[in-house]
Coordinates of C-alpha atoms and ligand atoms in Angstrom, one line a residue:
Chain A
M176 CA -13.7 -77.0 -96.8
I177 CA -10.5 -74.9 -97.2
K178 CA -8.1 -78.0 -97.6
T179 CA -10.5 -79.3 -100.6
I180 CA -10.0 -75.5 -102.0
Q181 CA -5.8 -75.8 -101.7
K182 CA -5.9 -79.0 -103.1
S183 CA -7.6 -78.0 -106.3
T184 CA -5.5 -74.8 -106.5
W185 CA -2.2 -76.8 -106.5
I186 CA -3.9 -78.9 -109.5
Y187 CA -4.5 -76.2 -111.3
I188 CA -1.2 -74.7 -110.6
A189 CA 0.6 -77.7 -111.9
V190 CA -1.2 -78.1 -114.9
A191 CA -0.4 -74.2 -115.7
F192 CA 3.3 -75.1 -115.1
M193 CA 2.9 -77.8 -117.7
L194 CA 1.2 -75.5 -119.9
V195 CA 4.0 -73.3 -119.8
L196 CA 6.8 -75.8 -120.4
L197 CA 4.7 -77.3 -123.4
P198 CA 6.1 -75.3 -126.1
F199 CA 9.7 -76.2 -125.0
F200 CA 8.8 -79.8 -126.3
K201 CA 6.4 -79.1 -129.3
D202 CA 7.1 -75.5 -130.7
E203 CA 5.8 -76.0 -134.3
R204 CA 3.7 -72.6 -135.5
W205 CA 0.3 -74.2 -136.0
F206 CA 0.5 -76.0 -132.1
L207 CA 1.5 -72.7 -130.7
F208 CA -1.3 -71.0 -132.9
L209 CA -3.8 -73.4 -131.4
M210 CA -3.1 -73.1 -127.9
I211 CA -3.1 -69.6 -128.1
Q212 CA -6.5 -69.9 -129.6
V213 CA -7.9 -72.7 -126.5
F214 CA -6.2 -69.8 -123.4
T215 CA -8.4 -66.7 -125.4
F216 CA -11.3 -68.8 -125.9
G217 CA -11.1 -70.5 -122.7
I218 CA -11.5 -67.1 -120.9
F219 CA -13.9 -65.7 -123.5
A220 CA -16.2 -69.0 -122.6
M221 CA -15.3 -68.4 -118.4
S222 CA -16.7 -65.2 -119.3
Y223 CA -20.0 -66.5 -120.7
D224 CA -19.9 -68.9 -117.9
L225 CA -20.4 -66.4 -115.6
L226 CA -23.4 -65.0 -117.0
L227 CA -25.0 -68.5 -118.4
G228 CA -23.4 -70.8 -115.3
Y229 CA -23.8 -68.7 -112.2
T230 CA -26.5 -65.8 -112.9
G231 CA -28.5 -67.9 -115.0
I232 CA -28.5 -65.0 -117.8
V233 CA -28.9 -66.1 -121.4
S234 CA -26.9 -63.8 -123.6
F235 CA -26.8 -64.6 -127.8
G236 CA -24.5 -61.5 -128.8
H237 CA -21.7 -62.5 -126.2
A238 CA -19.7 -61.8 -129.5
M239 CA -20.0 -58.1 -129.9
F240 CA -17.5 -57.7 -126.7
F241 CA -15.2 -60.0 -128.2
G242 CA -15.1 -57.8 -131.6
L243 CA -15.3 -54.6 -129.2
G244 CA -12.3 -55.8 -128.4
A245 CA -10.7 -57.1 -131.1
Y246 CA -11.7 -53.9 -133.0
S247 CA -10.2 -51.7 -130.0
I248 CA -6.7 -52.6 -130.0
G249 CA -6.6 -53.6 -134.3
I250 CA -7.8 -50.1 -134.7
T251 CA -5.5 -48.8 -132.2
L252 CA -2.5 -49.9 -133.3
N253 CA -3.2 -49.4 -137.0
F254 CA -3.6 -45.6 -136.5
L255 CA -1.4 -44.9 -133.6
E256 CA 2.2 -46.3 -134.1
S257 CA 3.1 -49.3 -133.0
T258 CA 4.2 -49.2 -129.0
F259 CA 4.0 -50.8 -126.2
M260 CA 2.3 -47.4 -125.0
N261 CA -0.4 -47.9 -127.9
L262 CA -0.7 -51.6 -127.0
F263 CA -1.3 -50.7 -123.3
L264 CA -4.0 -48.0 -124.8
G265 CA -5.5 -50.3 -126.9
I266 CA -6.1 -52.8 -124.5
L267 CA -7.5 -50.1 -121.7
L268 CA -9.8 -49.0 -124.8
A269 CA -10.8 -52.5 -125.2
L270 CA -12.3 -53.0 -121.2
V271 CA -13.4 -49.4 -121.1
L272 CA -15.7 -50.1 -124.1
G273 CA -16.7 -53.8 -122.9
G274 CA -17.5 -52.4 -119.9
I275 CA -19.2 -49.1 -120.7
V276 CA -21.4 -51.8 -123.3
A277 CA -21.6 -54.4 -120.8
F278 CA -23.2 -51.4 -118.4
F279 CA -25.9 -50.3 -120.6
A280 CA -27.0 -53.5 -122.1
G281 CA -27.6 -54.4 -118.7
I282 CA -29.6 -51.7 -117.3
L283 CA -31.9 -51.5 -120.1
T284 CA -32.9 -54.9 -119.8
L285 CA -32.1 -56.9 -117.3
R286 CA -34.8 -56.2 -115.1
L287 CA -37.2 -57.3 -117.8
K288 CA -37.5 -60.9 -118.4
S289 CA -34.5 -63.2 -118.8
H290 CA -35.3 -63.1 -122.6
Y291 CA -34.8 -59.8 -123.3
Y292 CA -31.0 -59.5 -122.5
A293 CA -30.9 -62.8 -124.9
M294 CA -32.9 -60.6 -127.9
L295 CA -31.0 -57.2 -127.3
T296 CA -27.5 -58.6 -127.2
L297 CA -28.4 -60.4 -130.4
A298 CA -29.6 -57.3 -131.8
L299 CA -26.7 -55.1 -130.4
A300 CA -24.1 -57.5 -131.9
S301 CA -25.7 -57.4 -135.5
L302 CA -25.6 -53.6 -134.9
F303 CA -21.7 -54.0 -133.8
L304 CA -21.1 -56.4 -137.3
V305 CA -23.6 -53.3 -139.3
L306 CA -21.4 -50.2 -138.2
A307 CA -17.7 -52.6 -138.9
E308 CA -18.8 -53.5 -142.8
K309 CA -20.0 -49.7 -143.3
W310 CA -17.6 -47.7 -141.0
R311 CA -15.0 -48.6 -144.2
S312 CA -13.0 -45.5 -143.6
V313 CA -11.5 -46.7 -140.0
T314 CA -12.5 -50.8 -140.1
R315 CA -11.8 -51.6 -143.8
G316 CA -15.2 -52.9 -144.1
S317 CA -15.7 -57.1 -144.5
D318 CA -11.7 -57.0 -145.9
G319 CA -10.7 -56.7 -142.3
F320 CA -7.1 -55.3 -142.3
T321 CA -3.8 -56.6 -140.7
F322 CA -1.9 -54.7 -138.4
R323 CA 1.7 -54.7 -136.2
I324 CA 2.3 -55.3 -133.0
P325 CA 4.8 -53.8 -131.1
E326 CA 8.5 -55.5 -131.8
L327 CA 9.8 -56.9 -128.8
P328 CA 13.3 -55.9 -127.7
G329 CA 16.4 -58.0 -128.6
P330 CA 16.4 -61.9 -128.8
L331 CA 12.5 -62.3 -128.1
Q332 CA 11.7 -61.3 -131.2
D333 CA 12.7 -64.1 -132.6
H334 CA 10.3 -65.8 -130.4
R335 CA 7.4 -63.4 -131.0
N336 CA 4.7 -67.2 -131.1
L337 CA 6.0 -68.0 -127.8
V338 CA 5.8 -64.9 -126.3
V339 CA 2.2 -64.4 -127.7
Y340 CA 1.3 -67.9 -126.1
M341 CA 3.1 -67.0 -122.4
F342 CA 0.6 -63.9 -122.6
C343 CA -2.2 -65.3 -123.3
L344 CA -1.3 -68.0 -120.7
V345 CA -0.5 -66.2 -117.6
S346 CA -3.6 -64.1 -119.0
M347 CA -5.7 -66.9 -118.6
V348 CA -4.3 -68.1 -115.8
L349 CA -4.7 -65.3 -113.7
I350 CA -8.6 -64.4 -114.8
F351 CA -9.4 -67.8 -114.3
F352 CA -8.2 -67.5 -110.4
G353 CA -10.1 -64.1 -110.7
L354 CA -13.2 -65.3 -111.5
R355 CA -12.7 -68.4 -109.2
R356 CA -12.6 -65.8 -106.1
L357 CA -15.7 -63.8 -107.7
T358 CA -17.8 -66.8 -107.5
E359 CA -16.5 -67.9 -104.1
S360 CA -17.0 -64.4 -102.8
P361 CA -20.9 -63.8 -100.9
L362 CA -21.6 -61.2 -103.9
G363 CA -21.0 -65.0 -105.7
K364 CA -23.0 -66.9 -103.7
I365 CA -25.6 -64.4 -104.5
L366 CA -25.4 -64.6 -108.1
V367 CA -26.0 -68.5 -107.9
A368 CA -28.9 -68.0 -105.7
I369 CA -30.7 -65.6 -108.2
R370 CA -29.7 -68.2 -111.0
E371 CA -31.5 -70.6 -108.4
N372 CA -34.7 -68.6 -107.5
E373 CA -34.5 -64.6 -108.3
G374 CA -37.5 -64.4 -106.2
R375 CA -36.4 -65.6 -103.1
V376 CA -33.3 -63.7 -103.3
E377 CA -35.6 -60.8 -103.0
S378 CA -37.3 -61.9 -100.2
L379 CA -34.4 -62.2 -98.4
G380 CA -33.5 -58.5 -99.3
F381 CA -31.2 -58.5 -102.1
R382 CA -31.9 -56.6 -105.1
I383 CA -31.7 -58.2 -108.0
M384 CA -30.6 -55.3 -110.8
P385 CA -27.0 -54.3 -109.4
Y386 CA -25.9 -57.6 -109.3
K387 CA -27.1 -58.2 -112.9
V388 CA -25.2 -55.4 -113.8
I389 CA -22.3 -55.9 -111.9
I390 CA -21.5 -59.3 -113.1
S391 CA -22.8 -58.0 -116.8
V392 CA -19.9 -55.4 -116.8
V393 CA -17.6 -58.2 -115.6
S394 CA -18.5 -60.9 -118.2
G395 CA -17.8 -58.1 -120.9
V396 CA -14.7 -56.4 -119.6
V397 CA -13.2 -60.0 -119.9
A398 CA -14.7 -60.9 -123.0
S399 CA -13.6 -57.8 -124.7
F400 CA -10.3 -58.6 -123.2
A401 CA -10.5 -62.0 -124.9
G402 CA -11.3 -60.3 -128.2
V403 CA -8.3 -58.4 -127.6
L404 CA -5.8 -61.2 -127.4
Y405 CA -7.5 -63.0 -130.3
A406 CA -6.9 -60.1 -132.6
I407 CA -3.1 -60.0 -130.8
S408 CA -2.7 -63.3 -132.0
I409 CA -3.6 -63.4 -135.6
R410 CA -2.3 -59.8 -135.9
F411 CA -5.4 -59.0 -138.3
V412 CA -9.2 -57.9 -137.4
G413 CA -11.9 -59.1 -139.5
T414 CA -16.2 -58.6 -139.2
N415 CA -16.3 -62.4 -138.1
V416 CA -15.4 -61.2 -134.6
F417 CA -19.1 -60.2 -134.1
G418 CA -20.5 -63.0 -135.8
I419 CA -23.2 -65.3 -134.5
D420 CA -20.9 -68.4 -134.4
V421 CA -18.6 -66.8 -132.2
T422 CA -20.9 -66.8 -129.6
L423 CA -22.1 -70.5 -130.6
D424 CA -18.5 -71.5 -130.1
A425 CA -18.6 -69.7 -126.4
L426 CA -22.2 -71.5 -125.6
L427 CA -20.9 -74.9 -127.2
M428 CA -17.6 -74.9 -124.9
T429 CA -19.1 -73.7 -121.5
I430 CA -22.0 -76.5 -122.2
I431 CA -19.3 -79.3 -123.0
G432 CA -17.3 -78.6 -120.6
G433 CA -19.8 -77.4 -117.7
V434 CA -21.9 -74.3 -117.0
G435 CA -21.2 -72.9 -113.5
T436 CA -17.8 -74.1 -113.2
L437 CA -15.2 -71.8 -114.7
V438 CA -12.5 -74.4 -115.2
G439 CA -14.9 -76.8 -117.5
P440 CA -15.4 -73.7 -120.4
I441 CA -11.1 -74.2 -120.5
I442 CA -11.6 -77.3 -121.0
G443 CA -14.4 -77.1 -123.5
A444 CA -12.5 -74.6 -125.3
G445 CA -9.8 -76.8 -125.7
I446 CA -11.9 -79.7 -126.9
I447 CA -13.2 -77.4 -129.8
E448 CA -10.5 -75.8 -130.9
F449 CA -8.7 -79.0 -131.2
A450 CA -11.9 -80.7 -132.4
H451 CA -12.1 -77.9 -135.1
H452 CA -8.6 -78.2 -136.3
Y453 CA -8.5 -82.1 -137.0
L454 CA -11.7 -81.8 -138.4
S455 CA -11.0 -79.2 -140.8
D456 CA -8.0 -82.1 -141.9
L457 CA -10.7 -84.0 -142.7
S458 CA -12.6 -82.0 -145.4
D459 CA -10.8 -83.8 -148.0
V460 CA -12.9 -87.0 -146.7
H461 CA -16.2 -85.7 -146.9
W462 CA -17.6 -82.3 -147.1
I463 CA -19.4 -82.4 -143.5
F464 CA -16.1 -82.3 -141.8
E465 CA -16.0 -78.5 -143.1
R466 CA -19.7 -77.5 -142.8
W467 CA -18.6 -76.8 -139.0
I468 CA -22.0 -75.6 -138.2
I469 CA -23.6 -78.7 -138.7
L470 CA -21.1 -80.6 -136.9
F471 CA -21.8 -78.1 -133.8
G472 CA -25.2 -78.7 -133.6
I473 CA -24.7 -82.5 -133.8
V474 CA -22.2 -82.2 -131.0
Y475 CA -24.6 -79.4 -129.1
I476 CA -27.5 -81.9 -129.1
L477 CA -25.7 -84.9 -128.2
A478 CA -23.8 -83.1 -125.3
V479 CA -27.2 -81.7 -124.3
I480 CA -28.4 -84.9 -123.9
F481 CA -26.0 -87.2 -122.7
F482 CA -23.5 -84.7 -120.7
P483 CA -26.1 -81.8 -119.2
A484 CA -23.7 -81.0 -116.4
G485 CA -21.2 -80.9 -119.3
I486 CA -17.6 -83.2 -118.3
V487 CA -16.5 -81.3 -115.2
G488 CA -19.7 -80.9 -113.9
T489 CA -20.2 -84.5 -114.3
L490 CA -17.3 -85.5 -112.7
W491 CA -18.3 -83.4 -109.5
H492 CA -21.3 -85.1 -109.3
K493 CA -19.3 -88.5 -109.3
L494 CA -16.8 -87.5 -107.0
A495 CA -19.2 -85.4 -104.6
K496 CA -21.5 -89.0 -104.9
R497 CA -18.3 -91.1 -103.6
K498 CA -17.7 -88.6 -100.8
H499 CA -21.6 -88.7 -100.1
K500 CA -21.2 -93.0 -100.0
K501 CA -18.4 -92.8 -97.8
Q502 CA -19.2 -90.6 -95.6
E503 CA -22.5 -92.9 -95.1
M504 CA -20.3 -96.0 -94.7
K505 CA -18.2 -93.8 -91.8
Q506 CA -21.4 -92.9 -90.0
K507 CA -22.9 -96.3 -90.4
T508 CA -19.5 -97.8 -88.8
S509 CA -20.1 -95.3 -86.0
D510 CA -23.5 -96.2 -85.2
K511 CA -22.7 -99.9 -85.2
L512 CA -20.0 -99.0 -82.6
A513 CA -21.8 -97.0 -80.4
S514 CA -24.8 -99.4 -80.2
Chain B
M1346 CA -51.8 -52.1 -77.5
E1347 CA -49.5 -50.2 -80.1
S1348 CA -48.8 -52.3 -83.6
I1349 CA -46.1 -53.0 -85.5
I1350 CA -48.5 -54.0 -89.0
E1351 CA -52.1 -52.6 -89.8
T1352 CA -53.9 -52.7 -92.5
K1353 CA -56.6 -50.5 -94.1
D1354 CA -59.2 -51.7 -96.4
L1355 CA -56.9 -54.1 -97.9
T1356 CA -58.0 -55.7 -101.3
I1357 CA -56.7 -57.5 -103.7
S1358 CA -58.6 -59.3 -107.1
F1359 CA -57.5 -61.2 -109.7
G1360 CA -59.6 -60.4 -112.5
G1361 CA -63.2 -60.8 -111.5
H1362 CA -62.1 -62.5 -108.4
I1363 CA -62.0 -60.4 -105.2
A1364 CA -59.5 -62.6 -102.6
V1365 CA -58.9 -60.0 -100.0
N1366 CA -61.6 -58.0 -99.4
Q1367 CA -61.6 -54.7 -97.8
V1368 CA -59.5 -56.1 -94.5
S1369 CA -58.8 -53.8 -92.3
V1370 CA -56.6 -55.1 -89.0
S1371 CA -54.2 -54.4 -86.8
I1372 CA -51.6 -56.7 -85.1
P1373 CA -50.2 -55.9 -81.6
R1374 CA -46.6 -55.9 -81.3
N1375 CA -44.9 -58.6 -79.7
L1376 CA -47.8 -61.0 -79.4
F1377 CA -49.1 -64.1 -81.3
T1378 CA -51.4 -63.6 -84.0
S1379 CA -52.9 -66.5 -86.0
V1380 CA -54.7 -66.2 -89.3
I1381 CA -57.4 -68.9 -89.9
G1382 CA -59.9 -69.9 -92.9
P1383 CA -60.8 -72.1 -94.9
N1384 CA -58.8 -73.5 -97.7
G1385 CA -58.9 -70.4 -100.4
A1386 CA -60.3 -68.2 -97.9
G1387 CA -57.1 -65.4 -98.8
K1388 CA -55.0 -66.2 -96.1
T1389 CA -51.9 -66.8 -97.8
T1390 CA -52.7 -64.1 -100.6
F1391 CA -53.2 -61.8 -97.5
F1392 CA -49.5 -62.5 -96.6
N1393 CA -48.5 -61.9 -99.6
L1394 CA -49.8 -58.3 -99.8
L1395 CA -47.8 -57.5 -96.1
S1396 CA -44.5 -59.1 -97.4
G1397 CA -45.1 -57.1 -100.8
Q1398 CA -45.2 -60.2 -103.2
L1399 CA -48.6 -58.9 -104.3
N1400 CA -49.8 -55.0 -104.3
P1401 CA -53.3 -54.6 -103.4
T1402 CA -55.6 -53.2 -106.1
V1403 CA -57.1 -50.9 -102.7
G1404 CA -55.3 -50.2 -99.5
K1405 CA -52.6 -50.0 -97.7
V1406 CA -50.2 -51.7 -95.2
F1407 CA -48.7 -49.5 -92.5
F1408 CA -45.4 -50.6 -90.8
K1409 CA -45.0 -49.3 -87.4
G1410 CA -46.7 -46.3 -88.6
E1411 CA -45.1 -46.3 -91.9
N1412 CA -47.2 -46.6 -95.0
I1413 CA -45.2 -49.4 -97.0
T1414 CA -48.2 -50.2 -99.6
K1415 CA -45.5 -49.1 -102.5
K1416 CA -42.9 -50.4 -101.1
S1417 CA -40.9 -53.8 -102.2
T1418 CA -40.1 -57.0 -101.1
V1419 CA -36.8 -55.8 -100.7
E1420 CA -37.7 -52.6 -99.0
R1421 CA -40.0 -54.4 -96.4
T1422 CA -37.6 -57.2 -95.9
R1423 CA -34.9 -54.5 -94.9
L1424 CA -37.7 -53.0 -92.4
G1425 CA -37.6 -56.1 -90.5
I1426 CA -40.8 -58.1 -92.1
G1427 CA -39.7 -61.6 -92.5
R1428 CA -41.8 -65.0 -93.6
S1429 CA -41.8 -68.5 -94.3
F1430 CA -43.6 -69.9 -98.0
Q1431 CA -46.7 -72.2 -97.8
I1432 CA -45.4 -73.4 -101.1
T1433 CA -41.8 -73.9 -100.1
N1434 CA -39.6 -71.8 -101.9
V1435 CA -35.7 -72.2 -101.7
F1436 CA -32.5 -72.3 -104.3
P1437 CA -32.6 -76.1 -105.1
N1438 CA -29.7 -76.7 -106.7
I1439 CA -27.4 -75.4 -103.5
T1440 CA -26.8 -77.1 -100.0
V1441 CA -29.1 -76.9 -97.4
L1442 CA -26.2 -75.0 -95.0
E1443 CA -25.8 -72.3 -98.5
N1444 CA -29.3 -71.5 -98.1
V1445 CA -29.0 -70.5 -94.8
R1446 CA -26.0 -68.9 -94.8
L1447 CA -27.4 -66.2 -97.9
A1448 CA -30.3 -65.6 -95.5
I1449 CA -27.4 -64.8 -92.6
Q1450 CA -25.5 -63.0 -95.4
S1451 CA -28.3 -60.8 -95.8
R1452 CA -29.4 -59.7 -92.7
E1453 CA -25.6 -58.8 -91.7
K1454 CA -25.7 -57.0 -94.7
V1455 CA -22.8 -58.9 -96.7
R1456 CA -24.1 -57.5 -100.0
F1457 CA -21.4 -56.6 -102.2
Q1458 CA -18.3 -58.2 -101.2
M1459 CA -16.4 -59.9 -104.0
I1460 CA -13.1 -60.2 -103.3
R1461 CA -13.1 -62.2 -99.9
H1462 CA -13.6 -65.8 -100.0
F1463 CA -16.8 -66.5 -98.6
T1464 CA -14.8 -68.6 -95.8
Y1465 CA -13.7 -65.5 -94.6
Y1466 CA -17.2 -65.1 -92.8
K1467 CA -16.7 -68.6 -90.5
K1468 CA -19.5 -67.0 -88.0
F1469 CA -22.0 -67.0 -90.6
T1470 CA -21.7 -70.6 -91.4
E1471 CA -21.4 -71.6 -87.7
E1472 CA -24.3 -69.7 -87.2
A1473 CA -26.2 -71.4 -89.6
L1474 CA -25.3 -74.7 -88.8
N1475 CA -26.6 -73.5 -85.2
I1476 CA -30.2 -73.0 -86.7
L1477 CA -29.9 -76.3 -88.7
N1478 CA -29.7 -78.1 -85.6
T1479 CA -32.6 -76.2 -83.4
V1480 CA -34.9 -77.2 -86.8
L1481 CA -33.5 -80.8 -86.3
L1482 CA -32.1 -80.7 -90.0
S1483 CA -28.3 -80.0 -89.1
K1484 CA -27.9 -83.8 -90.6
R1485 CA -28.8 -82.6 -94.6
A1486 CA -26.5 -79.6 -94.3
N1487 CA -24.8 -80.9 -97.5
A1488 CA -27.4 -82.0 -99.1
L1489 CA -29.1 -80.4 -102.0
A1490 CA -32.1 -78.4 -101.3
A1491 CA -33.4 -80.3 -103.9
N1492 CA -33.1 -83.5 -102.6
L1493 CA -34.9 -82.8 -99.5
S1494 CA -38.6 -84.1 -98.5
H1495 CA -41.3 -82.0 -98.4
G1496 CA -41.0 -82.3 -94.5
E1497 CA -37.7 -81.5 -94.6
K1498 CA -37.7 -78.3 -96.8
R1499 CA -40.3 -76.9 -94.5
K1500 CA -37.9 -76.8 -91.9
L1501 CA -35.3 -75.3 -94.1
E1502 CA -37.9 -72.5 -95.2
I1503 CA -38.6 -72.1 -91.0
A1504 CA -34.6 -71.9 -90.8
M1505 CA -34.5 -69.3 -93.5
L1506 CA -36.7 -67.4 -91.8
L1507 CA -34.6 -67.2 -88.5
A1508 CA -31.3 -66.6 -90.1
L1509 CA -33.2 -63.3 -91.4
D1510 CA -34.3 -62.8 -87.4
P1511 CA -36.8 -59.9 -88.6
E1512 CA -38.9 -58.2 -86.2
L1513 CA -41.9 -59.6 -87.9
L1514 CA -42.4 -63.5 -88.8
L1515 CA -44.9 -64.6 -90.9
L1516 CA -45.3 -68.5 -90.9
D1517 CA -47.1 -69.5 -93.5
E1518 CA -48.3 -73.1 -92.7
P1519 CA -44.9 -73.8 -91.4
T1520 CA -45.5 -77.5 -90.1
A1521 CA -47.4 -78.8 -93.0
G1522 CA -46.7 -81.9 -94.6
M1523 CA -44.5 -82.9 -91.3
S1524 CA -44.4 -86.5 -90.0
L1525 CA -46.1 -86.3 -86.8
E1526 CA -42.9 -86.8 -84.9
E1527 CA -41.4 -83.8 -86.5
V1528 CA -44.0 -80.9 -85.5
P1529 CA -43.0 -80.9 -81.5
A1530 CA -39.7 -79.7 -83.0
I1531 CA -40.8 -76.8 -84.7
L1532 CA -43.5 -76.2 -82.4
E1533 CA -40.5 -75.7 -79.4
V1534 CA -38.3 -73.4 -82.0
I1535 CA -41.6 -71.2 -82.2
E1536 CA -42.9 -71.5 -78.6
N1537 CA -38.8 -70.7 -77.7
I1538 CA -39.4 -67.0 -80.2
K1539 CA -42.7 -66.5 -78.9
K1540 CA -41.3 -66.7 -75.3
E1541 CA -38.3 -63.8 -75.4
G1542 CA -40.8 -61.7 -76.5
N1543 CA -39.6 -59.4 -78.8
R1544 CA -41.0 -60.6 -82.0
T1545 CA -43.9 -60.3 -83.3
I1546 CA -45.3 -63.6 -85.5
I1547 CA -48.4 -64.0 -87.6
L1548 CA -49.1 -67.6 -88.1
I1549 CA -51.4 -69.3 -91.0
E1550 CA -52.4 -72.7 -89.8
H1551 CA -55.2 -75.4 -90.0
K1552 CA -54.2 -77.3 -87.0
M1553 CA -56.7 -75.3 -84.6
D1554 CA -54.6 -77.2 -80.9
M1555 CA -51.5 -75.2 -82.4
V1556 CA -53.7 -72.0 -83.1
L1557 CA -55.4 -71.9 -79.9
G1558 CA -52.2 -73.4 -77.7
L1559 CA -50.0 -70.5 -79.5
S1560 CA -52.1 -67.6 -80.0
D1561 CA -52.7 -64.2 -78.3
Q1562 CA -55.0 -63.4 -81.2
I1563 CA -56.8 -65.0 -83.5
I1564 CA -58.1 -63.8 -87.0
V1565 CA -60.5 -65.4 -89.5
L1566 CA -60.8 -64.7 -92.9
Y1567 CA -63.5 -66.2 -94.9
N1568 CA -64.0 -65.4 -98.6
G1569 CA -61.3 -62.9 -98.4
E1570 CA -63.2 -61.4 -95.5
L1571 CA -62.4 -60.3 -92.3
L1572 CA -64.7 -62.6 -91.0
A1573 CA -63.7 -61.9 -87.0
Q1574 CA -60.9 -60.9 -84.6
G1575 CA -60.1 -61.7 -80.9
N1576 CA -58.5 -63.5 -78.3
P1577 CA -59.0 -67.7 -78.3
E1578 CA -61.6 -67.6 -76.6
E1579 CA -63.8 -64.9 -78.1
I1580 CA -62.9 -66.4 -81.4
M1581 CA -64.2 -70.0 -80.1
D1582 CA -67.5 -68.5 -79.0
N1583 CA -68.0 -66.7 -81.8
E1584 CA -71.4 -67.6 -83.6
T1585 CA -70.7 -66.3 -87.0
V1586 CA -67.2 -68.3 -86.8
Q1587 CA -69.0 -71.5 -86.0
T1588 CA -71.6 -71.5 -88.5
A1589 CA -69.1 -70.2 -91.5
Y1590 CA -66.2 -71.3 -91.0
I1591 CA -66.4 -75.3 -89.8
G1592 CA -63.0 -76.4 -92.0
G1593 CA -61.6 -75.8 -89.0
E1594 CA -59.5 -79.4 -89.0
S1595 CA -60.4 -79.8 -92.7
K1596 CA -56.5 -80.4 -93.3
Ligands
LIG1792 N1 -52.2 -65.3 -107.9 C1 -53.4 -65.7 -108.1 N2 -53.7 -65.5 -109.1 C2 -55.1 -65.8 -109.5 N3 -56.1 -66.2 -108.0 C3 -55.1 -66.7 -107.3 C4 -54.2 -65.9 -107.6 N4 -53.0 -66.4 -105.7 C5 -54.6 -66.6 -105.1 N5 -55.4 -66.7 -106.0 C6 -56.6 -67.2 -105.2 O1 -57.3 -66.7 -104.1 C7 -57.4 -67.4 -103.6 C8 -57.2 -67.2 -102.2 O2 -56.0 -68.1 -102.3 P1 -54.8 -68.2 -101.3 O3 -54.0 -68.9 -101.7 O4 -54.8 -66.6 -100.6 O5 -56.1 -69.2 -99.9 P2 -55.6 -69.9 -98.1 O6 -56.5 -69.2 -97.7 O7 -54.1 -69.6 -98.6 O8 -55.8 -71.0 -98.9 P3 -54.6 -72.5 -98.4 O9 -55.6 -72.6 -96.5 O10 -55.4 -73.7 -99.0 O11 -53.6 -72.2 -98.3 C9 -58.6 -68.5 -104.0 O12 -59.3 -68.7 -104.6 C10 -57.2 -68.5 -105.1 O13 -57.4 -69.2 -106.1
LIG1793 MG1 -52.4 -70.7 -98.1

């Protein structure tokens, strides 16, 4: 058991290292930018997976945490001086706000039937969207606003995109390992049990609510941080961060990559972001390629039909089956030897 | 004789149907009690009222003298009431071992540990494997619970209950659906708990030979009502039981 964990950890570290080297081979602006999107949405999709894949909670308004993060950092750096101190302050504000909203959304609805959480989060996200549109003095309404990020010292300023790339990559890797530990902790095991059979968890003597609220808060904080990274990477905040397609993207990335796998959502984010990019290029060929939401629907349906476990989930099943067969073979040969 | 759990006029109705009707019983501590009665008599519903899955329409439940009628399932489990389910109730998409490990984790009160890796608690895994061994399920430890046969799922139910190690064990037809060769091992597990003498067991069972062999006391439910209560001889000689409940070996 321990051995396999170490093996996978080495693989993840190797991949992370390759991603560190990648921009030194391919440093076009659009490519760096796309990779940054993959990292930020990878983080965002992981936070979604904590709810959907691990605990079995459906959220239709996950964008609100993303948006909260984006606006927190944008507003802070816009209204205060653009210094590292304030950058840090903005991030802190984002995390705290994300946590508080997730906490209240959690205790208000998670004791009810599961669809209440989906509905409340959807309603809350719409509320934040309206707030962002109407509170013009702070948010500039639907026009949104650009903001400056602090100047980097010396020569680093010339490689600003690279620095943002590394910052997002390191964040994603650290968050991945942190969340993986969380899901493999005793508490993480209880989350999965809640997903599997709530009633049984209670009759084992665990209360359900605290776990749902805890994971809702963790997920909200991580999603908010993803929003921060997103805003920093484009140095602009607009109301689209509260949009339903942000939530749907997270949902699709998680499902395509594999629910309940954590690494799946990152892969899903890669696939969706690159598909998004290349398909938009094809919009000259046919208008349908511009209608992302239509493609989204088609991909979604195909994924659910043919890949219900997602890419990573399907791979794991295959691997597990192979292992199982090997073990059976061993068993058979040893049985033969014994007789 | 000191009682561990006691009911007073325990009643529950679903719509108009009264499934358990004014049942007042007292279960002596550290003894073996069986609950018998024909299909639909209200036995499982009675368990649900004891373990907190259902709340009574009328009546009270006392555990070690304390009124627990208003207490939730979680609280009752923590007080020491554990049960197995007639309709298998496990975590399907995780391994058999993990199912049992979770019960041990609960018993050991490891509830909010989110920093350590679960393998840090090696003893839990070892104990879970031991328990699986006693119910003859260790070969399937790494299978998903969903992939178990019906009989194997019954064993897993028992393993999870053993892992919880409660003071009061409620067993709802633990051997139903098992093949004949498998029953003796489970019977032995139950007998061993009984022999240790520091646990109270309440068993719902249709197999009369098993009931007569194990029980210190038998409770007969019929149409939701308490028909009789007494030691095996008294119950066998009881004429009301004879006439009303001939369904003993109907299953
Ligand atoms: N949740 C419920 N809602 C409505 N009716 C119920 C419910 N639970 C049980 N009943 C009814 O209550 C009666 C008693 O059911 P119960 O399951 O307790 O019987 P039982 O004695 O355990 O039977 P068996 O030997 O078949 O397991 C049945 O008529 C059943 O249909
Ligand atoms: Mg029953």
